[in-house]
Amino acid sequence: MSKISLHSVNEEIFPDRTSSSAKASSVPTKASTPIKRPFTGTVNTKTEIRRFSLASDKILSGLYSQRSSFISKSQLSLLDRAKQRDESRKITLPVEERVPVRVAIRVRPFVVFRSLTGGYLRKPAICVSMDAHEVRLLNSDHSPSRMQRFPFERCYWSHDGFVRLDNGYLSADSDHERGQQYATQGIIHIQIGQEIVKCLWDGLDSTIIAYGESGSGKSYTLFGTAENKGLALRIYDDLFYQSEKRRITDKDLLWVEVTFSVFEIFDEQAIDLLAEKIKPLNFYKCPKTGYFIQELVEYSIATYKELAAIIERALVNRAVHATSTRRETKYGNLVLRLRLDQRRKMHNKELCRSSTITIIEAAGSELATLAEDPDSNDQWALAAKQFNESLLALEGCLRAWAAQSEKNEATTVSEEENQNTQITGVSKPSKARVPFEDSVLTKLLQKALGLNAYVYMIATIAPEDTSYRTTLRTLQFAEVAKVGVVTVKRNEIFFNDLQKDLKTDIEASKKKLESLQKEERSDDVKKSVEVTKALIKEYEKRMARLKEPLNERMQATELFIQSITSTFGEEGDKKRLPHLSNLSMDPMASDRILHFVFNGDVTVGNDKDNTAVLVGPGIEPIHAVLSRAPSGNIQIEPVSRTAKLLINGHTISKRTELKNNDRILFGSRHVYVYRNPKEEPRTVHFADEPDINYWSAFEEIISNNGIVFSTDNTLEAGVLNRRMLEVLPQIGEANVMAEELEKDVKYDVQLVTPEMQGRLDGQTEIFVSVFHTRYNQRFEWTLRTFEMRLLAMRKLYRRGEQGQNIDVPECADPFFENTDADVRIGTARLYLQPLMYFVRVRENLEVVNFRGEPVGFVETELVPCNDYGDEYTEEDNVFIDNPSELVGKNLSFLVKIHCCKNLPKGYTVCDLLLLRAVSRR
């Protein structure tokens, strides 16, 4: 039986909510029970005398533009008193306000994994230090002169200085030298989350962008674990906590509704993660409110427990979708939107106040470097740009706001100098283009990305020296983003006005539709008809929500929650039943997909009738069968000889009994760990030793297949080991896809020294060797080229799975290299020592390829000459006895290539490299 794991949602979200200070308590405290039913203003409480003080006005001073002067009540008549009371309740917000983008930096602990083969793994060195308002990035030599400093408003140190309590909560360690500096999840919520919750109740939109490279802690910061809830979950819990209090204390509050939706932008498509069938959705542009996603599922939420369960379901669906589309979650941009709708009493009218918090977990920032390929005209570089369009456009928007801010500041300074007048207020925004229309993500989130929202960016960085470059890029981008200034205004409208506006929009859209239907049916007209129909449907949906009782929407949510608990497994099943649990590159996607093995045979394969359905390269219709052995243990058996099945890094071809914590690889990328709670528990590890994860499982597979990781305790070795671990599974996947699609090509990893690349210095790099079996040709790709190609390979493979045509010419096929492209055959070394004596030398040099194999010979001649290129002869008598005579003089020479032998057929070009100068002959 297969189930999906729903992590426990019963834990309290605020183990450190004891005061408004930033100091976290080590003893969890129980928060008040959230309200169980939607609040509609029908709570019976005693009437309280309301007092309005000047202090309460000051709290909202940033939101109110003018205040009514204080007049003694004793001087007012009864009529004047009533009028004054009404005036005090008026909201006189400015039309809009310009506010800065808020940027915070957080550094995580080291991410290391336990070697399952007993091999040596280098412990990384730290390249980051910080205090409350500054990050310092250290180069590999830790030289103070090469230290780079980045000041920020808030810097959160979560690398060390903590201790794990008995309940699993990470608390500051008072005995550690950096214990006072350690930032818990609760501290981040107190300093950022509580401010956002206040904005929500005030009718102001807010956006949180988690930005950083893959594995830097974005998911942990937003979602955390069962014991250490993340910022997003704490904000949501705090919102319901405040709702419970406000329904009693706020007498003007008539009605409250919390609505939630979650989707992901992947490959420039919007994927609804709460829909029954996950598929791309259409989106259209509303002239007044911007783009909207048609048929996006939204749920009205009554309690935090309901919301946590729905988020868990969305994260599970995200993991399933990533698995089914053969990609890592790092390629997707996750978007969570929570809208708080209030109806308040004002001047005997009903005021609608709406606010939204948008939380974006951006794709891995390292993917943006794929678009920075120097050969921007290469079709695969362009394809990579298109694939990561949303991430690039998101960065572009923040850069544009920063550029606008700098222009505005320069304009303001110039006006002050010229006019010698004091300028107050906010300068008019410049007309620099913000690239909202460049991607699906920025189209859908225009308001959230600065048109009407507070923007908070939490940049997460990795402290390992092997991540120096990506950490530097993240800090540099964050430094640009913090200069940006965005616009925010309160979202309020009277209920009657809202209804009138919707009626007007519906009528206008229907008239436009009638007019369009009378025109000729051109492609443009058909598109306009489609958009207009979608707008009418959206307007009518919004109108229906105004009239529909809230209880009916709550019932739909309750039915959805019931379907979750009946269809998906619970935490209790994991503690008592044997099961397979998935492992993923993304820790938040691991342990989400469970396949329980406790009653009858479990079949695994890509056929929909299997108990556990796996899709992707190397998975057969019925790949393997799990059953109960006579001994009572669970056993697994591949169905055919071609079914690739590895257990603990070893290929399995016959029935094998499983043991607790065995690692299983199905096909080329589906990694699972077998758990059997009834078996003897494994030996307890040290506190700092992590559990089995995706990387430790693949390190075991790679090591057992004869590849040895470097044991040098150097930065270069650490970088090589990390990149090798990342690329080898991808190469395996590419080979399986090529085999299934009948591509005559094989891929392999190749280590290339600086000398083999024609450089005098540098580090050994990893290349991907591409061998065309049909033409017997070998090419080398850089890792960046291979990553760009792999994205296109997966896309082509998915098209084949969907039954689409995948016949493309080889010049446009991502699996092949153009046979006419320039290829580095090899390198021949020509030593220049004879020039020190002005001696003419003729040599037959061996040409060696990247693999260290001889591939031919080149006959060369080294000839001294004068500055005009004239060869010296014996009659010139230029020979010298002591090379010191050449110091401070020009040295000119010719390199002649007489012939090449045994080289591969085709046009051959020789590049002559001298130090860093390159000349082509």
mmCIF file with all atom_site columns, N, CA and C in Angstrom, residues 110 112 120-126 464-466 712-715 718:
data_model
loop_
_atom_site.group_PDB
_atom_site.id
_atom_site.type_symbol
_atom_site.label_atom_id
_atom_site.label_alt_id
_atom_site.label_comp_id
_atom_site.label_asym_id
_atom_site.label_entity_id
_atom_site.label_seq_id
_atom_site.pdbx_PDB_ins_code
_atom_site.Cartn_x
_atom_site.Cartn_y
_atom_site.Cartn_z
_atom_site.occupancy
_atom_site.B_iso_or_equiv
_atom_site.pdbx_formal_charge
_atom_site.auth_seq_id
_atom_site.auth_comp_id
_atom_site.auth_asym_id
_atom_site.auth_atom_id
_atom_site.pdbx_PDB_model_num
ATOM 1  N N  . PHE A 1 110 ? 26.977 23.939 8.936  1.00 0.00 ? 110 PHE A N  1
ATOM 2  C CA . PHE A 1 110 ? 27.552 23.097 7.892  1.00 0.00 ? 110 PHE A CA 1
ATOM 3  C C  . PHE A 1 110 ? 26.571 21.980 7.547  1.00 0.00 ? 110 PHE A C  1
ATOM 4  N N  . VAL A 1 112 ? 26.841 18.441 6.268  1.00 0.00 ? 112 VAL A N  1
ATOM 5  C CA . VAL A 1 112 ? 27.728 17.314 5.988  1.00 0.00 ? 112 VAL A CA 1
ATOM 6  C C  . VAL A 1 112 ? 26.903 16.040 6.074  1.00 0.00 ? 112 VAL A C  1
ATOM 7  N N  . TYR A 1 120 ? 36.920 8.781  3.704  1.00 0.00 ? 120 TYR A N  1
ATOM 8  C CA . TYR A 1 120 ? 37.258 10.056 4.331  1.00 0.00 ? 120 TYR A CA 1
ATOM 9  C C  . TYR A 1 120 ? 36.516 11.180 3.614  1.00 0.00 ? 120 TYR A C  1
ATOM 10 N N  . LEU A 1 121 ? 35.896 12.023 4.370  1.00 0.00 ? 121 LEU A N  1
ATOM 11 C CA . LEU A 1 121 ? 35.221 13.184 3.813  1.00 0.00 ? 121 LEU A CA 1
ATOM 12 C C  . LEU A 1 121 ? 35.802 14.444 4.453  1.00 0.00 ? 121 LEU A C  1
ATOM 13 N N  . ARG A 1 122 ? 36.260 15.352 3.615  1.00 0.00 ? 122 ARG A N  1
ATOM 14 C CA . ARG A 1 122 ? 36.891 16.570 4.116  1.00 0.00 ? 122 ARG A CA 1
ATOM 15 C C  . ARG A 1 122 ? 35.885 17.420 4.864  1.00 0.00 ? 122 ARG A C  1
ATOM 16 N N  . LYS A 1 123 ? 36.274 17.908 6.036  1.00 0.00 ? 123 LYS A N  1
ATOM 17 C CA . LYS A 1 123 ? 35.449 18.836 6.771  1.00 0.00 ? 123 LYS A CA 1
ATOM 18 C C  . LYS A 1 123 ? 35.692 20.231 6.221  1.00 0.00 ? 123 LYS A C  1
ATOM 19 N N  . PRO A 1 124 ? 34.642 20.887 5.751  1.00 0.00 ? 124 PRO A N  1
ATOM 20 C CA . PRO A 1 124 ? 34.856 22.194 5.113  1.00 0.00 ? 124 PRO A CA 1
ATOM 21 C C  . PRO A 1 124 ? 35.312 23.245 6.113  1.00 0.00 ? 124 PRO A C  1
ATOM 22 N N  . ALA A 1 125 ? 35.965 24.264 5.595  1.00 0.00 ? 125 ALA A N  1
ATOM 23 C CA . ALA A 1 125 ? 36.340 25.429 6.399  1.00 0.00 ? 125 ALA A CA 1
ATOM 24 C C  . ALA A 1 125 ? 35.263 26.495 6.229  1.00 0.00 ? 125 ALA A C  1
ATOM 25 N N  . ILE A 1 126 ? 35.127 27.345 7.227  1.00 0.00 ? 126 ILE A N  1
ATOM 26 C CA . ILE A 1 126 ? 34.095 28.386 7.177  1.00 0.00 ? 126 ILE A CA 1
ATOM 27 C C  . ILE A 1 126 ? 34.642 29.613 6.464  1.00 0.00 ? 126 ILE A C  1
ATOM 28 N N  . GLU A 1 464 ? 30.237 27.123 3.903  1.00 0.00 ? 464 GLU A N  1
ATOM 29 C CA . GLU A 1 464 ? 31.377 26.306 3.475  1.00 0.00 ? 464 GLU A CA 1
ATOM 30 C C  . GLU A 1 464 ? 32.268 27.068 2.495  1.00 0.00 ? 464 GLU A C  1
ATOM 31 N N  . ASP A 1 465 ? 33.568 26.837 2.612  1.00 0.00 ? 465 ASP A N  1
ATOM 32 C CA . ASP A 1 465 ? 34.493 27.484 1.672  1.00 0.00 ? 465 ASP A CA 1
ATOM 33 C C  . ASP A 1 465 ? 34.281 26.982 0.251  1.00 0.00 ? 465 ASP A C  1
ATOM 34 N N  . THR A 1 466 ? 33.722 25.786 0.097  1.00 0.00 ? 466 THR A N  1
ATOM 35 C CA . THR A 1 466 ? 33.436 25.268 -1.242 1.00 0.00 ? 466 THR A CA 1
ATOM 36 C C  . THR A 1 466 ? 32.283 26.019 -1.917 1.00 0.00 ? 466 THR A C  1
ATOM 37 N N  . ASP A 1 712 ? 42.516 14.506 -0.159 1.00 0.00 ? 712 ASP A N  1
ATOM 38 C CA . ASP A 1 712 ? 43.310 15.673 0.214  1.00 0.00 ? 712 ASP A CA 1
ATOM 39 C C  . ASP A 1 712 ? 42.463 16.634 1.043  1.00 0.00 ? 712 ASP A C  1
ATOM 40 N N  . ASN A 1 713 ? 43.049 17.168 2.070  1.00 0.00 ? 713 ASN A N  1
ATOM 41 C CA . ASN A 1 713 ? 42.346 18.125 2.926  1.00 0.00 ? 713 ASN A CA 1
ATOM 42 C C  . ASN A 1 713 ? 42.571 19.550 2.420  1.00 0.00 ? 713 ASN A C  1
ATOM 43 N N  . THR A 1 714 ? 42.214 19.765 1.151  1.00 0.00 ? 714 THR A N  1
ATOM 44 C CA . THR A 1 714 ? 42.398 21.072 0.536  1.00 0.00 ? 714 THR A CA 1
ATOM 45 C C  . THR A 1 714 ? 41.069 21.567 -0.012 1.00 0.00 ? 714 THR A C  1
ATOM 46 N N  . LEU A 1 715 ? 41.009 22.881 -0.245 1.00 0.00 ? 715 LEU A N  1
ATOM 47 C CA . LEU A 1 715 ? 39.794 23.453 -0.815 1.00 0.00 ? 715 LEU A CA 1
ATOM 48 C C  . LEU A 1 715 ? 39.519 22.882 -2.201 1.00 0.00 ? 715 LEU A C  1
ATOM 49 N N  . GLY A 1 718 ? 37.956 19.543 -1.897 1.00 0.00 ? 718 GLY A N  1
ATOM 50 C CA . GLY A 1 718 ? 36.575 19.647 -1.438 1.00 0.00 ? 718 GLY A CA 1
ATOM 51 C C  . GLY A 1 718 ? 35.629 20.054 -2.550 1.00 0.00 ? 718 GLY A C  1
#
